[in-house]
């Protein structure tokens, strides 16, 4: 791929790879190839009636081995918010983890688009909760706590796969959650911003960990997996997607030149590029975890199962690393840092970060 030369200073050249978010990465070559193909095809019908959107939809149906309903939207916040809104009335509620993206990072989008459906967060103290997971017990406790008319009626369980803590629900864990959901007549939404990383970790089929395990709707993340932009909302139960197209349009999420969102999906889905990208990101997280674990004074949290590594560093070390130009977020109270790996994270970038952490931590123990 050639980079157009830029006159504007500072816009050309390749920047250092960072670990703040998997969204820092660019788009993968396969996605860009099909983006260019979609542009080269000249005039195409707009608003999703084009052959690229049809092809990407067919490929997703093949991948999930079911005639699902697929909608391409711009980002994950919209995918989650609109999917949840379609499962709820305004007087309903959605059960989720206290660290769920829908609770902490969507600016009230799910509540806004559902006209007020309340998010009910589960307890945060159990071992599972510390790993970012919901459990059947926690769900049961919330559903049975109040059943009177003064409290919003639980209608949906939302789980994030892979979780915000870089862990992955096993097949049995998902099945146990959907079983308790069915018992209480709740629908199941899966925030799959990192669905690819979860499937790469589990080594199961996408169908097994979703609809065959009882999931009703999946928000399948493309952006973090290597697309320039775009997520797919996948309804396995087509009754639930009634009117969804109108909801997407009203929310400003219907791309007029839809092919530029859908065509890159062809690049991800063809030859399992999505899975290769995710496997690579996961492998880089393992490499980083191993590197950080070996440094005295760094305490890593749980072992990574997806593409994120969590570790405690002294605040001064965090400051020094930031001053050295490393970008990463501190999510957990007391200096917990999150390091995300992407589809294109190079082993050399991991090594460079580990070397700098070692250098900074060495400085500490020397002066401590
Ligand atoms: C990144 C992410 C999203 C999507 O976020 P957008 O910025 O709206 O695209 C959704 N859920 C989780 C868990 C995420 O990490």
mmCIF file of C-alpha atoms and ligand atoms in Angstrom:
data_model
loop_
_atom_site.group_PDB
_atom_site.id
_atom_site.type_symbol
_atom_site.label_atom_id
_atom_site.label_comp_id
_atom_site.label_asym_id
_atom_site.label_seq_id
_atom_site.Cartn_x
_atom_site.Cartn_y
_atom_site.Cartn_z
ATOM 1 C CA UNK A 1 0.000 0.000 0.000
ATOM 2 C CA UNK A 2 1.357 3.430 -0.803
ATOM 3 C CA UNK A 3 0.925 6.343 1.509
ATOM 4 C CA UNK A 4 0.051 9.556 -0.295
ATOM 5 C CA UNK A 5 2.678 12.149 0.398
ATOM 6 C CA UNK A 6 1.390 14.869 2.654
ATOM 7 C CA UNK A 7 2.448 18.441 2.598
ATOM 8 C CA UNK A 8 1.139 19.024 6.077
ATOM 9 C CA UNK A 9 3.959 18.497 8.517
ATOM 10 C CA UNK A 10 3.590 15.616 10.914
ATOM 11 C CA UNK A 11 0.977 13.675 8.962
ATOM 12 C CA UNK A 12 3.348 11.369 7.127
ATOM 13 C CA UNK A 13 5.555 8.681 8.560
ATOM 14 C CA UNK A 14 4.832 5.781 10.859
ATOM 15 C CA UNK A 15 4.289 6.389 14.570
ATOM 16 C CA UNK A 16 5.340 4.096 17.394
ATOM 17 C CA UNK A 17 2.923 1.273 18.217
ATOM 18 C CA UNK A 18 1.020 1.929 21.428
ATOM 19 C CA UNK A 19 -0.890 -0.167 23.942
ATOM 20 C CA UNK A 20 -3.609 2.254 25.035
ATOM 21 C CA UNK A 21 -6.315 0.689 22.879
ATOM 22 C CA UNK A 22 -6.661 -1.820 20.103
ATOM 23 C CA UNK A 23 -8.376 1.082 18.333
ATOM 24 C CA UNK A 24 -5.015 2.817 17.950
ATOM 25 C CA UNK A 25 -4.164 0.382 15.142
ATOM 26 C CA UNK A 26 -4.944 1.111 11.516
ATOM 27 C CA UNK A 27 -6.952 -1.123 9.202
ATOM 28 C CA UNK A 28 -5.573 -4.415 7.925
ATOM 29 C CA UNK A 29 -4.503 -4.803 4.269
ATOM 30 C CA UNK A 30 -7.316 -7.257 3.454
ATOM 31 C CA UNK A 31 -9.955 -4.763 4.628
ATOM 32 C CA UNK A 32 -8.289 -1.946 2.683
ATOM 33 C CA UNK A 33 -8.097 -4.132 -0.429
ATOM 34 C CA UNK A 34 -11.861 -4.646 -0.484
ATOM 35 C CA UNK A 35 -12.484 -1.025 0.415
ATOM 36 C CA UNK A 36 -10.536 -0.099 -2.725
ATOM 37 C CA UNK A 37 -12.418 -2.734 -4.758
ATOM 38 C CA UNK A 38 -15.738 -1.314 -3.617
ATOM 39 C CA UNK A 39 -14.620 2.123 -4.740
ATOM 40 C CA UNK A 40 -13.344 0.826 -8.067
ATOM 41 C CA UNK A 41 -16.718 -0.667 -8.890
ATOM 42 C CA UNK A 42 -18.099 2.759 -9.795
ATOM 43 C CA UNK A 43 -21.765 3.473 -9.143
ATOM 44 C CA UNK A 44 -23.565 1.115 -6.776
ATOM 45 C CA UNK A 45 -26.990 1.247 -5.160
ATOM 46 C CA UNK A 46 -26.915 3.193 -1.872
ATOM 47 C CA UNK A 47 -28.157 2.470 1.657
ATOM 48 C CA UNK A 48 -27.139 -1.181 1.687
ATOM 49 C CA UNK A 49 -28.701 -2.385 -1.564
ATOM 50 C CA UNK A 50 -25.251 -2.962 -3.025
ATOM 51 C CA UNK A 51 -23.530 -6.265 -3.784
ATOM 52 C CA UNK A 52 -20.807 -5.729 -1.154
ATOM 53 C CA UNK A 53 -23.321 -5.517 1.640
ATOM 54 C CA UNK A 54 -25.078 -8.593 0.268
ATOM 55 C CA UNK A 55 -21.809 -10.472 0.080
ATOM 56 C CA UNK A 56 -20.654 -9.541 3.601
ATOM 57 C CA UNK A 57 -24.096 -10.503 4.934
ATOM 58 C CA UNK A 58 -23.971 -13.861 3.145
ATOM 59 C CA UNK A 59 -20.503 -14.481 4.537
ATOM 60 C CA UNK A 60 -21.668 -13.758 8.083
ATOM 61 C CA UNK A 61 -24.615 -16.131 7.598
ATOM 62 C CA UNK A 62 -22.204 -18.780 6.442
ATOM 63 C CA UNK A 63 -19.849 -18.116 9.348
ATOM 64 C CA UNK A 64 -22.646 -18.453 11.897
ATOM 65 C CA UNK A 65 -24.315 -21.279 10.019
ATOM 66 C CA UNK A 66 -27.753 -19.680 10.309
ATOM 67 C CA UNK A 67 -29.989 -17.308 8.341
ATOM 68 C CA UNK A 68 -29.360 -14.425 10.730
ATOM 69 C CA UNK A 69 -30.354 -10.802 10.188
ATOM 70 C CA UNK A 70 -27.317 -8.546 9.807
ATOM 71 C CA UNK A 71 -26.985 -4.744 10.092
ATOM 72 C CA UNK A 72 -23.776 -2.785 9.604
ATOM 73 C CA UNK A 73 -23.356 0.305 11.789
ATOM 74 C CA UNK A 74 -20.518 2.734 12.432
ATOM 75 C CA UNK A 75 -19.444 1.863 15.959
ATOM 76 C CA UNK A 76 -19.907 -0.314 18.984
ATOM 77 C CA UNK A 77 -21.813 2.185 21.072
ATOM 78 C CA UNK A 78 -24.499 2.378 18.391
ATOM 79 C CA UNK A 79 -24.507 -1.384 17.866
ATOM 80 C CA UNK A 80 -25.018 -2.067 21.576
ATOM 81 C CA UNK A 81 -27.443 0.782 22.214
ATOM 82 C CA UNK A 82 -29.678 -0.012 19.261
ATOM 83 C CA UNK A 83 -29.580 -3.763 19.820
ATOM 84 C CA UNK A 84 -30.549 -3.331 23.471
ATOM 85 C CA UNK A 85 -33.235 -0.787 22.610
ATOM 86 C CA UNK A 86 -34.781 -3.302 20.230
ATOM 87 C CA UNK A 87 -34.995 -5.910 23.012
ATOM 88 C CA UNK A 88 -36.529 -3.597 25.632
ATOM 89 C CA UNK A 89 -39.476 -1.416 26.348
ATOM 90 C CA UNK A 90 -38.700 1.785 28.247
ATOM 91 C CA UNK A 91 -39.940 0.256 31.520
ATOM 92 C CA UNK A 92 -37.604 -2.730 31.199
ATOM 93 C CA UNK A 93 -34.081 -3.129 32.516
ATOM 94 C CA UNK A 94 -30.824 -4.652 31.291
ATOM 95 C CA UNK A 95 -28.619 -6.700 33.604
ATOM 96 C CA UNK A 96 -24.881 -6.223 33.114
ATOM 97 C CA UNK A 97 -21.506 -6.203 34.844
ATOM 98 C CA UNK A 98 -20.393 -3.026 36.659
ATOM 99 C CA UNK A 99 -17.442 -2.821 34.247
ATOM 100 C CA UNK A 100 -19.570 -3.396 31.122
ATOM 101 C CA UNK A 101 -18.828 -0.965 28.306
ATOM 102 C CA UNK A 102 -22.575 -0.243 28.048
ATOM 103 C CA UNK A 103 -22.468 0.925 31.693
ATOM 104 C CA UNK A 104 -19.141 2.762 31.813
ATOM 105 C CA UNK A 105 -18.316 3.953 28.299
ATOM 106 C CA UNK A 106 -21.389 4.643 26.210
ATOM 107 C CA UNK A 107 -22.511 7.942 27.675
ATOM 108 C CA UNK A 108 -25.958 6.588 28.490
ATOM 109 C CA UNK A 109 -26.509 5.474 24.883
ATOM 110 C CA UNK A 110 -28.452 2.305 25.770
ATOM 111 C CA UNK A 111 -30.749 4.257 28.108
ATOM 112 C CA UNK A 112 -31.161 7.062 25.577
ATOM 113 C CA UNK A 113 -32.012 4.883 22.583
ATOM 114 C CA UNK A 114 -34.363 2.705 24.640
ATOM 115 C CA UNK A 115 -36.164 5.771 26.002
ATOM 116 C CA UNK A 116 -35.071 5.009 29.538
ATOM 117 C CA UNK A 117 -34.516 1.286 30.056
ATOM 118 C CA UNK A 118 -32.384 1.114 33.182
ATOM 119 C CA UNK A 119 -29.090 -0.744 33.387
ATOM 120 C CA UNK A 120 -28.931 -2.929 36.506
ATOM 121 C CA UNK A 121 -25.349 -3.723 37.476
ATOM 122 C CA UNK A 122 -24.498 -6.930 39.299
ATOM 123 C CA UNK A 123 -22.328 -7.228 42.378
ATOM 124 C CA UNK A 124 -18.646 -6.419 41.942
ATOM 125 C CA UNK A 125 -16.957 -8.404 44.714
ATOM 126 C CA UNK A 126 -17.063 -12.064 43.689
ATOM 127 C CA UNK A 127 -14.111 -13.721 41.975
ATOM 128 C CA UNK A 128 -16.063 -13.871 38.704
ATOM 129 C CA UNK A 129 -16.969 -10.186 38.943
ATOM 130 C CA UNK A 130 -13.304 -9.308 39.428
ATOM 131 C CA UNK A 131 -12.701 -11.027 36.100
ATOM 132 C CA UNK A 132 -15.389 -8.894 34.466
ATOM 133 C CA UNK A 133 -17.945 -11.694 34.333
ATOM 134 C CA UNK A 134 -21.603 -12.132 35.202
ATOM 135 C CA UNK A 135 -22.725 -15.344 36.881
ATOM 136 C CA UNK A 136 -26.103 -17.105 37.029
ATOM 137 C CA UNK A 137 -26.215 -16.400 40.791
ATOM 138 C CA UNK A 138 -25.594 -12.685 40.347
ATOM 139 C CA UNK A 139 -28.261 -12.506 37.637
ATOM 140 C CA UNK A 140 -30.703 -14.478 39.730
ATOM 141 C CA UNK A 141 -30.115 -12.178 42.710
ATOM 142 C CA UNK A 142 -30.941 -9.094 40.641
ATOM 143 C CA UNK A 143 -34.022 -10.598 39.009
ATOM 144 C CA UNK A 144 -35.516 -11.850 42.254
ATOM 145 C CA UNK A 145 -34.556 -8.837 44.399
ATOM 146 C CA UNK A 146 -37.598 -6.866 43.275
ATOM 147 C CA UNK A 147 -40.554 -8.035 41.254
ATOM 148 C CA UNK A 148 -43.004 -5.295 42.134
ATOM 149 C CA UNK A 149 -44.430 -2.756 39.772
ATOM 150 C CA UNK A 150 -42.301 0.088 41.149
ATOM 151 C CA UNK A 151 -39.059 -1.364 39.821
ATOM 152 C CA UNK A 152 -38.049 -1.641 36.130
ATOM 153 C CA UNK A 153 -38.635 -5.186 34.995
ATOM 154 C CA UNK A 154 -35.486 -7.096 33.956
ATOM 155 C CA UNK A 155 -35.757 -8.093 30.291
ATOM 156 C CA UNK A 156 -32.212 -8.535 28.982
ATOM 157 C CA UNK A 157 -28.888 -9.911 30.147
ATOM 158 C CA UNK A 158 -25.874 -8.348 28.458
ATOM 159 C CA UNK A 159 -22.530 -10.107 28.538
ATOM 160 C CA UNK A 160 -19.278 -8.910 27.002
ATOM 161 C CA UNK A 161 -17.248 -11.508 25.109
ATOM 162 C CA UNK A 162 -14.267 -11.127 25.497
ATOM 163 C CA UNK A 163 -14.810 -9.166 28.730
ATOM 164 C CA UNK A 164 -13.525 -5.688 29.542
ATOM 165 C CA UNK A 165 -10.980 -7.419 31.815
ATOM 166 C CA UNK A 166 -9.429 -9.454 28.997
ATOM 167 C CA UNK A 167 -11.061 -12.697 30.100
ATOM 168 C CA UNK A 168 -13.292 -14.989 28.072
ATOM 169 C CA UNK A 169 -16.534 -16.733 29.060
ATOM 170 C CA UNK A 170 -16.257 -20.469 28.447
ATOM 171 C CA UNK A 171 -18.959 -22.308 26.540
ATOM 172 C CA UNK A 172 -20.319 -23.682 29.811
ATOM 173 C CA UNK A 173 -20.357 -20.237 31.419
ATOM 174 C CA UNK A 174 -22.329 -18.771 28.517
ATOM 175 C CA UNK A 175 -24.756 -21.709 28.568
ATOM 176 C CA UNK A 176 -25.300 -21.343 32.321
ATOM 177 C CA UNK A 177 -26.097 -17.652 31.873
ATOM 178 C CA UNK A 178 -28.500 -18.214 28.990
ATOM 179 C CA UNK A 179 -30.193 -20.989 30.997
ATOM 180 C CA UNK A 180 -30.945 -18.662 33.915
ATOM 181 C CA UNK A 181 -31.972 -15.988 31.397
ATOM 182 C CA UNK A 182 -34.455 -18.370 29.791
ATOM 183 C CA UNK A 183 -35.809 -19.320 33.177
ATOM 184 C CA UNK A 184 -36.614 -15.678 33.880
ATOM 185 C CA UNK A 185 -37.745 -14.878 30.331
ATOM 186 C CA UNK A 186 -34.753 -12.609 29.643
ATOM 187 C CA UNK A 187 -33.156 -12.085 26.253
ATOM 188 C CA UNK A 188 -29.397 -12.375 25.886
ATOM 189 C CA UNK A 189 -27.253 -9.721 24.231
ATOM 190 C CA UNK A 190 -23.550 -10.251 23.609
ATOM 191 C CA UNK A 191 -21.241 -7.233 23.302
ATOM 192 C CA UNK A 192 -18.690 -8.730 20.962
ATOM 193 C CA UNK A 193 -16.416 -5.737 20.438
ATOM 194 C CA UNK A 194 -13.682 -8.370 20.887
ATOM 195 C CA UNK A 195 -15.719 -11.394 19.818
ATOM 196 C CA UNK A 196 -12.940 -12.488 17.452
ATOM 197 C CA UNK A 197 -10.425 -12.566 20.310
ATOM 198 C CA UNK A 198 -12.816 -14.690 22.358
ATOM 199 C CA UNK A 199 -13.354 -17.197 19.536
ATOM 200 C CA UNK A 200 -9.601 -17.328 18.915
ATOM 201 C CA UNK A 201 -9.080 -18.159 22.579
ATOM 202 C CA UNK A 202 -11.863 -20.744 22.815
ATOM 203 C CA UNK A 203 -11.142 -22.443 19.521
ATOM 204 C CA UNK A 204 -14.864 -23.111 19.126
ATOM 205 C CA UNK A 205 -17.167 -22.241 16.248
ATOM 206 C CA UNK A 206 -18.809 -18.797 16.283
ATOM 207 C CA UNK A 207 -22.199 -20.546 16.197
ATOM 208 C CA UNK A 208 -21.466 -22.664 19.274
ATOM 209 C CA UNK A 209 -20.599 -19.705 21.485
ATOM 210 C CA UNK A 210 -23.559 -17.592 20.285
ATOM 211 C CA UNK A 211 -26.968 -18.820 19.097
ATOM 212 C CA UNK A 212 -26.376 -22.499 19.808
ATOM 213 C CA UNK A 213 -25.539 -21.449 23.379
ATOM 214 C CA UNK A 214 -28.686 -19.318 23.605
ATOM 215 C CA UNK A 215 -27.470 -15.836 22.609
ATOM 216 C CA UNK A 216 -30.159 -13.790 20.812
ATOM 217 C CA UNK A 217 -28.148 -10.835 19.483
ATOM 218 C CA UNK A 218 -24.437 -10.333 18.904
ATOM 219 C CA UNK A 219 -22.691 -7.025 18.316
ATOM 220 C CA UNK A 220 -19.738 -8.309 16.305
ATOM 221 C CA UNK A 221 -16.835 -5.870 16.504
ATOM 222 C CA UNK A 222 -14.962 -5.206 13.298
ATOM 223 C CA UNK A 223 -13.067 -2.047 14.200
ATOM 224 C CA UNK A 224 -10.763 -3.474 16.865
ATOM 225 C CA UNK A 225 -10.229 -6.543 14.676
ATOM 226 C CA UNK A 226 -8.810 -4.575 11.725
ATOM 227 C CA UNK A 227 -11.564 -2.657 9.933
ATOM 228 C CA UNK A 228 -11.270 1.070 9.304
ATOM 229 C CA UNK A 229 -14.752 1.429 10.800
ATOM 230 C CA UNK A 230 -17.785 -0.686 11.475
ATOM 231 C CA UNK A 231 -19.563 -3.246 13.605
ATOM 232 C CA UNK A 232 -22.189 -5.796 12.624
ATOM 233 C CA UNK A 233 -25.364 -6.316 14.637
ATOM 234 C CA UNK A 234 -26.321 -9.958 14.190
ATOM 235 C CA UNK A 235 -29.829 -11.074 15.179
ATOM 236 C CA UNK A 236 -30.060 -14.853 15.457
ATOM 237 C CA UNK A 237 -33.756 -14.661 16.238
ATOM 238 C CA UNK A 238 -35.164 -12.697 13.326
ATOM 239 C CA UNK A 239 -38.384 -11.889 15.177
ATOM 240 C CA UNK A 240 -36.330 -9.595 17.386
ATOM 241 C CA UNK A 241 -35.037 -7.515 14.483
ATOM 242 C CA UNK A 242 -38.437 -6.348 13.365
ATOM 243 C CA UNK A 243 -38.214 -2.605 12.573
ATOM 244 C CA UNK A 244 -34.474 -2.578 13.374
ATOM 245 C CA UNK A 245 -33.688 -0.991 10.000
ATOM 246 C CA UNK A 246 -35.825 2.019 10.931
ATOM 247 C CA UNK A 247 -34.151 2.244 14.325
ATOM 248 C CA UNK A 248 -30.736 2.299 12.623
ATOM 249 C CA UNK A 249 -31.821 5.029 10.218
ATOM 250 C CA UNK A 250 -33.390 7.191 12.934
ATOM 251 C CA UNK A 251 -30.223 6.932 15.010
ATOM 252 C CA UNK A 252 -28.138 8.290 12.142
ATOM 253 C CA UNK A 253 -26.377 4.958 11.713
ATOM 254 C CA UNK A 254 -27.507 4.070 8.193
ATOM 255 C CA UNK A 255 -24.545 4.739 5.915
ATOM 256 C CA UNK A 256 -25.664 6.092 2.569
ATOM 257 C CA UNK A 257 -22.583 4.644 0.863
ATOM 258 C CA UNK A 258 -22.969 1.456 2.845
ATOM 259 C CA UNK A 259 -20.508 -0.469 0.684
ATOM 260 C CA UNK A 260 -17.606 1.361 2.325
ATOM 261 C CA UNK A 261 -18.558 -0.186 5.674
ATOM 262 C CA UNK A 262 -19.557 -3.610 4.368
ATOM 263 C CA UNK A 263 -16.865 -4.279 1.743
ATOM 264 C CA UNK A 264 -13.996 -4.268 4.287
ATOM 265 C CA UNK A 265 -15.921 -7.005 6.145
ATOM 266 C CA UNK A 266 -15.423 -9.195 3.074
ATOM 267 C CA UNK A 267 -11.685 -8.788 3.614
ATOM 268 C CA UNK A 268 -11.997 -9.781 7.284
ATOM 269 C CA UNK A 269 -14.228 -12.772 6.649
ATOM 270 C CA UNK A 270 -12.467 -14.169 3.596
ATOM 271 C CA UNK A 271 -9.823 -16.779 4.496
ATOM 272 C CA UNK A 272 -10.569 -16.288 8.214
ATOM 273 C CA UNK A 273 -8.539 -13.087 8.374
ATOM 274 C CA UNK A 274 -10.651 -12.012 11.408
ATOM 275 C CA UNK A 275 -9.476 -15.118 13.268
ATOM 276 C CA UNK A 276 -5.827 -14.717 12.257
ATOM 277 C CA UNK A 277 -5.904 -11.070 13.338
ATOM 278 C CA UNK A 278 -7.383 -12.029 16.705
ATOM 279 C CA UNK A 279 -4.985 -14.922 17.241
ATOM 280 C CA UNK A 280 -2.084 -12.608 16.604
ATOM 281 C CA UNK A 281 -3.350 -9.948 19.025
ATOM 282 C CA UNK A 282 -3.947 -12.619 21.682
ATOM 283 C CA UNK A 283 -0.457 -14.051 21.157
ATOM 284 C CA UNK A 284 1.083 -10.599 21.594
ATOM 285 C CA UNK A 285 -0.820 -10.208 24.880
ATOM 286 C CA UNK A 286 0.661 -13.514 26.067
ATOM 287 C CA UNK A 287 4.123 -12.315 25.091
ATOM 288 C CA UNK A 288 3.616 -9.043 26.962
ATOM 289 C CA UNK A 289 2.239 -10.847 30.017
ATOM 290 C CA UNK A 290 5.247 -13.160 30.157
ATOM 291 C CA UNK A 291 7.595 -10.184 29.795
ATOM 292 C CA UNK A 292 5.922 -8.100 32.509
ATOM 293 C CA UNK A 293 5.624 -11.035 34.885
ATOM 294 C CA UNK A 294 9.391 -11.418 34.909
ATOM 295 C CA UNK A 295 9.957 -7.843 36.151
ATOM 296 C CA UNK A 296 10.367 -7.383 39.896
ATOM 297 C CA UNK A 297 7.846 -4.948 41.376
ATOM 298 C CA UNK A 298 5.283 -5.420 38.587
ATOM 299 C CA UNK A 299 2.307 -7.474 39.627
ATOM 300 C CA UNK A 300 0.225 -8.733 36.788
ATOM 301 C CA UNK A 301 -3.419 -9.435 37.466
ATOM 302 C CA UNK A 302 -5.106 -12.529 35.982
ATOM 303 C CA UNK A 303 -3.495 -14.199 32.944
ATOM 304 C CA UNK A 304 -4.821 -12.777 29.672
ATOM 305 C CA UNK A 305 -7.253 -14.855 27.648
ATOM 306 C CA UNK A 306 -7.834 -12.258 24.939
ATOM 307 C CA UNK A 307 -5.701 -9.303 23.800
ATOM 308 C CA UNK A 308 -5.417 -7.227 26.978
ATOM 309 C CA UNK A 309 -2.915 -7.388 29.834
ATOM 310 C CA UNK A 310 -3.613 -5.877 33.266
ATOM 311 C CA UNK A 311 -0.858 -5.034 35.741
ATOM 312 C CA UNK A 312 -0.116 -2.941 38.808
ATOM 313 C CA UNK A 313 2.819 -0.528 38.503
ATOM 314 C CA UNK A 314 3.911 2.066 41.061
ATOM 315 C CA UNK A 315 2.402 5.500 40.203
ATOM 316 C CA UNK A 316 5.871 7.005 39.665
ATOM 317 C CA UNK A 317 6.704 4.267 37.169
ATOM 318 C CA UNK A 318 3.482 4.973 35.306
ATOM 319 C CA UNK A 319 4.391 8.668 35.188
ATOM 320 C CA UNK A 320 7.879 7.942 33.886
ATOM 321 C CA UNK A 321 6.585 5.563 31.214
ATOM 322 C CA UNK A 322 4.069 8.177 30.094
ATOM 323 C CA UNK A 323 6.865 10.758 29.981
ATOM 324 C CA UNK A 324 8.824 8.340 27.791
ATOM 325 C CA UNK A 325 5.959 8.491 25.316
ATOM 326 C CA UNK A 326 4.137 5.262 26.141
ATOM 327 C CA UNK A 327 0.378 5.536 26.015
ATOM 328 C CA UNK A 328 -1.784 3.252 28.123
ATOM 329 C CA UNK A 329 -4.750 3.635 30.438
ATOM 330 C CA UNK A 330 -5.102 3.137 34.160
ATOM 331 C CA UNK A 331 -8.442 1.550 34.725
ATOM 332 C CA UNK A 332 -8.314 -0.002 38.116
ATOM 333 C CA UNK A 333 -8.051 1.863 41.388
ATOM 334 C CA UNK A 334 -4.561 1.838 42.882
ATOM 335 C CA UNK A 335 -2.577 2.049 39.679
ATOM 336 C CA UNK A 336 -3.866 -0.877 37.652
ATOM 337 C CA UNK A 337 -2.766 -0.426 34.053
ATOM 338 C CA UNK A 338 -4.317 -1.854 30.935
ATOM 339 C CA UNK A 339 -2.194 -2.742 27.925
ATOM 340 C CA UNK A 340 -4.077 -3.677 24.747
ATOM 341 C CA UNK A 341 -2.539 -5.509 21.809
ATOM 342 C CA UNK A 342 -3.891 -5.133 18.288
ATOM 343 C CA UNK A 343 -4.015 -7.203 15.084
ATOM 344 C CA UNK A 344 -0.762 -5.575 13.960
ATOM 345 C CA UNK A 345 1.161 -5.304 17.246
ATOM 346 C CA UNK A 346 4.740 -6.325 16.457
ATOM 347 C CA UNK A 347 6.752 -8.530 18.824
ATOM 348 C CA UNK A 348 9.412 -5.785 18.660
ATOM 349 C CA UNK A 349 6.917 -3.272 20.056
ATOM 350 C CA UNK A 350 6.123 -5.623 22.930
ATOM 351 C CA UNK A 351 9.849 -6.082 23.557
ATOM 352 C CA UNK A 352 10.418 -2.318 23.525
ATOM 353 C CA UNK A 353 7.674 -1.732 26.091
ATOM 354 C CA UNK A 354 8.882 -4.565 28.315
ATOM 355 C CA UNK A 355 12.453 -3.227 28.127
ATOM 356 C CA UNK A 356 11.325 0.255 29.150
ATOM 357 C CA UNK A 357 9.209 -1.079 32.017
ATOM 358 C CA UNK A 358 12.211 -3.099 33.189
ATOM 359 C CA UNK A 359 14.466 -0.044 32.961
ATOM 360 C CA UNK A 360 12.015 2.139 34.877
ATOM 361 C CA UNK A 361 11.376 -0.495 37.548
ATOM 362 C CA UNK A 362 15.120 -1.142 37.886
ATOM 363 C CA UNK A 363 15.566 2.555 38.652
ATOM 364 C CA UNK A 364 13.069 2.148 41.426
ATOM 365 C CA UNK A 365 14.478 -0.797 43.248
ATOM 366 C CA UNK A 366 17.953 0.827 42.971
ATOM 367 C CA UNK A 367 16.812 3.993 44.758
ATOM 368 C CA UNK A 368 14.217 2.398 47.017
HETATM 369 C C1 LIG B 1 -14.492 -0.724 22.108
HETATM 370 C C2 LIG B 1 -15.667 -1.350 22.739
HETATM 371 C C3 LIG B 1 -16.964 -1.105 22.271
HETATM 372 C C4 LIG B 1 -17.253 -0.166 21.127
HETATM 373 O O1 LIG B 1 -16.898 1.145 21.359
HETATM 374 P P1 LIG B 1 -17.057 2.276 20.277
HETATM 375 O O2 LIG B 1 -15.995 3.263 20.662
HETATM 376 O O3 LIG B 1 -18.405 2.841 20.394
HETATM 377 O O4 LIG B 1 -16.836 1.681 18.926
HETATM 378 C C5 LIG B 1 -18.017 -1.793 22.848
HETATM 379 N N1 LIG B 1 -17.813 -2.660 23.848
HETATM 380 C C6 LIG B 1 -16.578 -2.924 24.325
HETATM 381 C C7 LIG B 1 -16.408 -3.927 25.413
HETATM 382 C C8 LIG B 1 -15.472 -2.257 23.801
HETATM 383 O O5 LIG B 1 -14.260 -2.519 24.294
#
